[in-house]
Tab-separated table of C-alpha atoms in Angstrom:
chain	number	residue	atom	x	y	z
R	1	MET	CA	81.260	-111.756	-89.857
R	2	THR	CA	80.777	-113.371	-86.165
R	3	GLU	CA	76.944	-113.486	-84.742
R	4	ALA	CA	75.863	-110.814	-82.094
R	5	ARG	CA	76.311	-111.541	-78.499
R	6	LYS	CA	72.577	-112.135	-77.021
R	7	ILE	CA	72.212	-109.693	-74.264
R	8	ILE	CA	69.670	-108.504	-71.544
R	9	ILE	CA	70.393	-104.929	-70.240
R	10	ASP	CA	68.843	-104.808	-66.370
R	11	THR	CA	68.984	-101.254	-65.500
R	12	ASP	CA	67.850	-98.505	-63.509
R	13	PRO	CA	68.511	-95.338	-65.713
R	14	GLY	CA	70.489	-92.908	-64.314
R	15	GLN	CA	72.612	-90.864	-66.688
R	16	ASP	CA	75.471	-93.249	-66.884
R	17	ASP	CA	72.858	-96.329	-67.319
R	18	ALA	CA	71.632	-94.400	-70.332
R	19	VAL	CA	74.751	-94.029	-71.969
R	20	ALA	CA	75.560	-97.726	-71.326
R	21	ILE	CA	72.261	-98.532	-73.233
R	22	LEU	CA	73.076	-96.038	-75.980
R	23	LEU	CA	76.617	-97.765	-76.348
R	24	ALA	CA	74.863	-101.163	-76.750
R	25	LEU	CA	72.229	-99.765	-79.281
R	26	ALA	CA	74.872	-98.299	-81.226
R	27	SER	CA	76.955	-101.694	-81.575
R	28	PRO	CA	76.090	-104.479	-84.184
R	29	GLU	CA	78.091	-106.984	-81.822
R	30	LEU	CA	75.694	-106.889	-79.523
R	31	GLU	CA	71.819	-108.024	-79.912
R	32	VAL	CA	70.074	-106.588	-76.995
R	33	LEU	CA	67.056	-109.035	-76.566
R	34	GLY	CA	65.187	-106.660	-74.111
R	35	ILE	CA	65.634	-104.012	-71.438
R	36	THR	CA	64.262	-105.043	-67.935
R	37	ALA	CA	64.018	-101.820	-65.452
R	38	VAL	CA	64.329	-102.175	-61.777
R	39	ALA	CA	63.981	-99.546	-59.117
R	40	GLY	CA	67.532	-98.134	-57.891
R	41	ASN	CA	68.703	-94.711	-58.544
R	42	VAL	CA	64.777	-93.562	-59.036
R	43	PRO	CA	61.612	-95.481	-58.317
R	44	LEU	CA	60.683	-98.004	-60.933
R	45	GLY	CA	57.956	-95.748	-62.613
R	46	LEU	CA	60.907	-93.292	-63.496
R	47	THR	CA	63.440	-96.446	-64.421
R	48	GLN	CA	60.973	-97.948	-66.958
R	49	LYS	CA	60.257	-94.661	-68.558
R	50	ASN	CA	63.636	-93.379	-68.477
R	51	ALA	CA	64.835	-96.559	-70.314
R	52	ARG	CA	61.964	-96.070	-73.011
R	53	ILE	CA	63.284	-92.320	-73.571
R	54	VAL	CA	66.885	-93.537	-73.964
R	55	CYS	CA	65.873	-95.928	-76.514
R	56	GLU	CA	63.667	-93.300	-78.580
R	57	VAL	CA	66.673	-90.985	-78.460
R	58	ALA	CA	68.702	-93.611	-80.047
R	59	GLY	CA	66.123	-94.095	-82.919
R	60	ARG	CA	65.413	-97.752	-81.426
R	61	ARG	CA	61.616	-97.835	-80.695
R	62	ASP	CA	61.693	-101.592	-81.705
R	63	VAL	CA	63.773	-102.634	-78.393
R	64	ARG	CA	61.375	-104.196	-75.774
R	65	VAL	CA	61.576	-102.466	-72.182
R	66	PHE	CA	59.907	-104.389	-69.137
R	67	ALA	CA	59.117	-103.491	-65.641
R	68	GLY	CA	60.731	-105.494	-62.834
R	69	CYS	CA	60.861	-105.121	-58.999
R	70	ASP	CA	59.898	-101.952	-57.378
R	71	ALA	CA	61.675	-102.748	-54.201
R	72	PRO	CA	64.394	-105.043	-53.067
R	73	MET	CA	64.089	-108.483	-52.154
R	74	LYS	CA	64.297	-107.529	-48.214
R	75	ARG	CA	64.534	-104.111	-47.738
R	76	LYS	CA	62.807	-100.501	-48.100
R	77	LEU	CA	64.184	-98.807	-51.351
R	78	VAL	CA	67.171	-96.381	-51.312
R	79	THR	CA	67.471	-94.146	-53.905
R	80	ALA	CA	69.800	-91.864	-55.420
R	81	GLU	CA	67.952	-88.669	-56.641
R	82	HIS	CA	70.845	-86.434	-54.961
R	83	VAL	CA	73.113	-87.800	-57.757
R	84	HIS	CA	71.013	-88.374	-60.771
R	85	GLY	CA	68.228	-85.614	-60.072
R	86	ARG	CA	64.767	-85.742	-59.444
R	87	THR	CA	63.860	-87.987	-63.164
R	88	GLY	CA	67.080	-89.783	-62.766
R	89	LEU	CA	68.298	-88.211	-66.355
R	90	ASP	CA	68.124	-84.535	-65.244
R	91	GLY	CA	70.197	-82.498	-67.745
R	92	PRO	CA	68.796	-82.895	-70.974
R	93	GLU	CA	64.976	-81.509	-71.591
R	94	LEU	CA	63.264	-84.903	-71.460
R	95	PHE	CA	60.065	-86.117	-73.131
R	96	GLU	CA	57.182	-88.299	-72.637
R	97	PRO	CA	58.073	-91.901	-74.537
R	98	THR	CA	55.516	-92.838	-76.974
R	99	MET	CA	57.123	-96.364	-77.290
R	100	PRO	CA	54.948	-99.167	-75.185
R	101	LEU	CA	56.109	-100.655	-72.086
R	102	GLN	CA	55.766	-104.248	-72.200
R	103	SER	CA	53.162	-106.008	-70.520
R	104	ARG	CA	55.124	-109.004	-69.009
R	105	HIS	CA	57.146	-108.465	-65.538
R	106	ALA	CA	60.744	-108.342	-66.468
R	107	VAL	CA	61.648	-111.044	-64.187
R	108	ASP	CA	59.260	-113.401	-66.336
R	109	PHE	CA	60.925	-111.988	-69.439
R	110	ILE	CA	64.519	-113.121	-68.025
R	111	ILE	CA	63.181	-116.530	-66.785
R	112	ASP	CA	61.296	-117.142	-70.163
R	113	THR	CA	64.628	-115.925	-72.364
R	114	LEU	CA	66.868	-117.926	-70.644
R	115	ARG	CA	64.826	-121.075	-71.297
R	116	ALA	CA	63.995	-120.286	-74.948
R	117	GLU	CA	67.430	-119.526	-76.147
R	118	PRO	CA	70.327	-121.969	-76.341
R	119	PRO	CA	72.214	-122.570	-72.965
R	120	GLY	CA	75.357	-120.184	-72.687
R	121	THR	CA	74.059	-117.601	-75.344
R	122	VAL	CA	72.564	-114.999	-73.121
R	123	THR	CA	74.463	-112.492	-71.075
R	124	LEU	CA	72.921	-110.541	-68.342
R	125	ALA	CA	74.441	-106.947	-68.355
R	126	THR	CA	73.338	-105.626	-65.081
R	127	LEU	CA	73.595	-101.711	-64.218
R	128	GLY	CA	71.722	-101.454	-60.992
R	129	PRO	CA	70.620	-103.387	-57.974
R	130	LEU	CA	70.316	-107.086	-58.932
R	131	THR	CA	66.762	-107.534	-57.513
R	132	ASN	CA	65.626	-108.509	-60.922
R	133	VAL	CA	67.951	-111.006	-61.804
R	134	ALA	CA	68.480	-112.350	-58.128
R	135	THR	CA	64.573	-112.887	-58.390
R	136	ALA	CA	64.626	-114.650	-61.305
R	137	PHE	CA	67.647	-116.993	-60.105
R	138	HIS	CA	65.695	-117.700	-57.029
R	139	ARG	CA	62.293	-118.613	-58.745
R	140	ALA	CA	63.865	-120.561	-61.246
R	141	PRO	CA	67.303	-121.682	-60.535
R	142	ASP	CA	67.003	-124.082	-63.908
R	143	ILE	CA	68.134	-120.947	-65.819
R	144	VAL	CA	71.527	-120.168	-63.725
R	145	PRO	CA	73.550	-122.891	-65.977
R	146	ARG	CA	72.044	-121.263	-68.873
R	147	VAL	CA	73.601	-118.011	-68.292
R	148	ALA	CA	76.828	-117.370	-70.571
R	149	GLU	CA	78.118	-114.685	-68.299
R	150	VAL	CA	76.615	-112.025	-65.526
R	151	VAL	CA	78.368	-108.638	-66.391
R	152	SER	CA	77.885	-106.544	-63.367
R	153	MET	CA	78.722	-102.469	-62.497
R	154	GLY	CA	78.846	-102.898	-58.587
R	155	GLY	CA	80.717	-103.122	-55.475
R	156	ALA	CA	84.082	-101.868	-54.556
R	157	TYR	CA	87.006	-102.799	-52.899
R	158	PHE	CA	90.176	-100.309	-52.862
R	159	GLU	CA	87.650	-97.534	-53.435
R	160	VAL	CA	85.219	-99.049	-50.722
R	161	GLY	CA	82.060	-97.133	-50.853
R	162	ASN	CA	80.094	-94.221	-52.335
R	163	ILE	CA	76.686	-94.402	-50.522
R	164	THR	CA	78.013	-95.772	-47.173
R	165	PRO	CA	81.792	-95.549	-46.193
R	166	ALA	CA	81.818	-99.267	-46.865
R	167	ALA	CA	79.326	-99.914	-49.601
R	168	GLU	CA	78.765	-99.001	-53.358
R	169	PHE	CA	75.052	-98.106	-54.365
R	170	ASN	CA	74.134	-101.030	-56.483
R	171	ILE	CA	75.057	-103.309	-54.008
R	172	TYR	CA	73.952	-101.591	-50.979
R	173	VAL	CA	70.635	-101.228	-52.196
R	174	ASP	CA	69.779	-105.008	-52.431
R	175	PRO	CA	72.860	-106.867	-50.677
R	176	GLU	CA	70.539	-110.192	-50.409
R	177	ALA	CA	70.100	-109.683	-54.450
R	178	ALA	CA	73.649	-109.350	-54.793
R	179	GLU	CA	74.741	-112.445	-52.526
R	180	ILE	CA	72.152	-114.616	-54.597
R	181	VAL	CA	73.705	-113.672	-57.850
R	182	PHE	CA	77.684	-113.991	-56.763
R	183	LYS	CA	76.736	-117.374	-55.253
R	184	SER	CA	74.682	-118.705	-57.964
R	185	GLY	CA	77.466	-120.513	-60.042
R	186	ALA	CA	76.972	-118.426	-62.775
R	187	PRO	CA	80.235	-116.871	-64.412
R	188	ALA	CA	80.461	-113.240	-63.174
R	189	THR	CA	82.669	-110.425	-63.869
R	190	ILE	CA	82.418	-107.314	-61.864
R	191	MET	CA	83.042	-103.945	-62.631
R	192	PRO	CA	83.794	-102.257	-59.279
R	193	LEU	CA	84.553	-98.558	-58.355
R	194	ASP	CA	88.273	-99.347	-58.112
R	195	LEU	CA	87.636	-99.470	-62.205
R	196	THR	CA	84.887	-96.915	-62.777
R	197	HIS	CA	86.850	-94.372	-60.826
R	198	LYS	CA	89.503	-94.277	-63.461
R	199	ALA	CA	86.892	-93.760	-66.265
R	200	LEU	CA	86.504	-89.959	-65.460
R	201	VAL	CA	84.273	-87.795	-67.800
R	202	THR	CA	86.670	-84.774	-68.199
R	203	LYS	CA	86.101	-81.507	-70.321
R	204	PRO	CA	87.593	-82.736	-73.422
R	205	ARG	CA	85.792	-86.214	-73.232
R	206	ASN	CA	82.452	-84.215	-72.631
R	207	ASP	CA	83.167	-82.033	-75.419
R	208	ALA	CA	83.853	-84.744	-77.791
R	209	PHE	CA	80.334	-85.913	-77.085
R	210	ARG	CA	78.664	-82.487	-77.941
R	211	ALA	CA	81.182	-82.209	-81.230
R	212	LEU	CA	79.262	-85.050	-82.737
R	213	GLY	CA	76.541	-82.562	-83.500
R	214	THR	CA	73.957	-85.122	-83.300
R	215	ARG	CA	71.048	-85.598	-80.968
R	216	THR	CA	72.361	-88.390	-79.185
R	217	GLY	CA	75.865	-86.556	-78.818
R	218	THR	CA	74.015	-83.595	-77.127
R	219	PHE	CA	71.760	-85.576	-75.036
R	220	THR	CA	74.898	-87.315	-73.823
R	221	ALA	CA	76.988	-84.370	-73.137
R	222	GLU	CA	74.217	-82.765	-71.227
R	223	MET	CA	73.428	-85.791	-69.351
R	224	THR	CA	76.944	-86.118	-68.190
R	225	GLU	CA	77.575	-82.413	-67.610
R	226	PHE	CA	74.814	-82.583	-65.031
R	227	PHE	CA	75.881	-86.032	-63.570
R	228	GLU	CA	79.350	-84.616	-62.836
R	229	ARG	CA	78.755	-81.642	-60.671
R	230	PHE	CA	77.978	-83.831	-57.701
R	231	ASP	CA	81.077	-86.178	-58.215
R	232	LYS	CA	83.598	-83.793	-58.956
R	233	GLU	CA	82.486	-81.805	-55.554
R	234	LYS	CA	82.609	-85.216	-53.701
R	235	TYR	CA	85.713	-86.746	-55.107
R	236	GLY	CA	87.875	-83.289	-56.023
R	237	SER	CA	88.521	-84.962	-59.281
R	238	GLU	CA	88.777	-83.436	-62.661
R	239	GLY	CA	85.492	-85.371	-63.810
R	240	ALA	CA	82.884	-87.542	-62.868
R	241	PRO	CA	83.175	-91.515	-62.988
R	242	LEU	CA	81.111	-93.095	-65.890
R	243	HIS	CA	80.209	-96.379	-64.168
R	244	ASP	CA	77.767	-98.239	-66.016
R	245	PRO	CA	78.920	-98.164	-69.858
R	246	THR	CA	82.226	-100.298	-68.653
R	247	VAL	CA	79.944	-103.066	-68.532
R	248	ILE	CA	78.963	-102.511	-72.307
R	249	ALA	CA	82.523	-101.643	-73.178
R	250	TYR	CA	83.973	-104.995	-71.451
R	251	LEU	CA	81.399	-107.037	-73.721
R	252	LEU	CA	82.925	-104.894	-76.972
R	253	ALA	CA	86.709	-104.504	-76.080
R	254	PRO	CA	87.687	-106.909	-73.148
R	255	ASP	CA	91.002	-106.121	-73.649
R	256	LEU	CA	90.544	-102.507	-72.398
R	257	PHE	CA	90.377	-104.234	-68.901
R	258	THR	CA	92.191	-106.050	-66.428
R	259	GLY	CA	91.238	-108.172	-63.315
R	260	ARG	CA	91.524	-111.022	-60.887
R	261	PHE	CA	89.597	-114.019	-60.792
R	262	ILE	CA	89.011	-113.979	-57.021
R	263	ASN	CA	86.105	-114.670	-54.184
R	264	VAL	CA	83.898	-111.584	-53.554
R	265	GLU	CA	81.006	-112.059	-50.898
R	266	VAL	CA	78.421	-109.689	-49.947
R	267	GLU	CA	78.293	-108.300	-46.208
R	268	THR	CA	74.315	-108.635	-45.424
R	269	THR	CA	74.006	-108.473	-41.731
R	270	SER	CA	76.566	-105.682	-40.521
R	271	ASP	CA	75.036	-102.489	-39.597
R	272	LEU	CA	78.402	-100.784	-40.198
R	273	THR	CA	79.392	-102.345	-43.458
R	274	LEU	CA	76.277	-103.486	-45.078
R	275	GLY	CA	76.526	-104.224	-48.814
R	276	MET	CA	80.305	-104.100	-48.820
R	277	THR	CA	81.751	-106.281	-51.259
R	278	VAL	CA	84.631	-108.237	-49.679
R	279	ALA	CA	86.897	-108.891	-52.509
R	280	ASP	CA	89.611	-111.344	-51.829
R	281	TRP	CA	92.272	-109.339	-54.003
R	282	TRP	CA	95.322	-110.908	-52.344
R	283	ARG	CA	93.851	-114.662	-52.454
R	284	VAL	CA	94.389	-114.505	-48.514
R	285	THR	CA	91.574	-116.878	-47.897
R	286	ASN	CA	90.770	-120.376	-49.192
R	287	ARG	CA	87.098	-119.383	-50.253
R	288	ASP	CA	86.255	-120.434	-53.516
R	289	GLU	CA	86.691	-118.160	-56.676
R	290	ASN	CA	83.581	-116.873	-57.963
R	291	ALA	CA	83.900	-113.537	-60.086
R	292	THR	CA	86.525	-111.740	-61.978
R	293	PHE	CA	87.064	-108.680	-60.349
R	294	MET	CA	87.969	-105.915	-62.535
R	295	GLY	CA	90.659	-103.555	-61.215
R	296	ASP	CA	92.030	-100.916	-64.152
R	297	ILE	CA	90.864	-99.958	-67.474
R	298	ASP	CA	92.266	-98.253	-70.506
R	299	ALA	CA	90.492	-95.150	-70.065
R	300	ASP	CA	91.536	-93.309	-73.242
R	301	GLY	CA	90.692	-96.274	-75.090
R	302	PHE	CA	87.346	-96.507	-73.317
R	303	PHE	CA	86.236	-93.016	-74.355
R	304	SER	CA	87.292	-93.540	-77.782
R	305	LEU	CA	85.160	-96.684	-78.227
R	306	LEU	CA	82.326	-94.809	-76.343
R	307	THR	CA	82.729	-91.660	-79.034
R	308	GLU	CA	82.951	-93.563	-82.083
R	309	ARG	CA	80.008	-95.700	-81.375
R	310	LEU	CA	77.675	-92.768	-80.004
R	311	ALA	CA	78.456	-91.183	-83.687
R	312	ARG	CA	76.633	-93.945	-85.378
R	313	LEU	CA	73.229	-93.056	-83.531
R	314	PRO	CA	70.743	-90.250	-84.801
């Protein structure tokens, strides 16, 4: 058996973040070194709590959870309770987690881990605004060449925006952080709305989660049922996009995805298009390629993988 891929999950749970964490914890191919929480979908006090709730649902109290940055690098925090509910995990009946929050700051954990592990062995799986990772890169530039890959859910090009007409939420919340990460030179793979809007939780797919008959299956179904009410109304689609688990699925089954290695820039100055990811999909500029920007997904394969893995959890 090949050695498990070491990952740090940086996240702002969020129902879809929670499903991504569950997928990672159910997959022996991945060794989750730690989960770092960042402010995003809801404030930091809730994201760090939600990450611990999800670990407890999965029966994984051994996973270390660290609280990170409570605000973007240069801006006021924008949150998304209108999508995720007041708690960020509205839908299932929640509880107070009893597993401890680690005392170390998430940024310090990222820096220390990348310095301690052999170069090129730790992947950063980012599911929220990139504040923690960018702060770590800014504070400790020596860690950047040690990163195996940054795999991020964020951005859009053909689907443009979901929080403004031009910007996807994760990038919009902290565009300066996204710019730092995308320009860092670390290998980057991006899961934009162009891809995630093809990964829809339809009723049959949600029923499959519930039919697992487990605590995790029910918890997942109740989260995705709540989560989808907003996007179905917004997009007029048959289900809501399950954005963040695509990051983890890519680490497990990259053949489910297709994309292009292109230049991706982040708009940080325009009032009109702040946070837009300007992806040179057609390669019409001479700007250097810096990211693999995914464009398509085998949605049936993705949901089969997700359901099969969730079935392994209690």
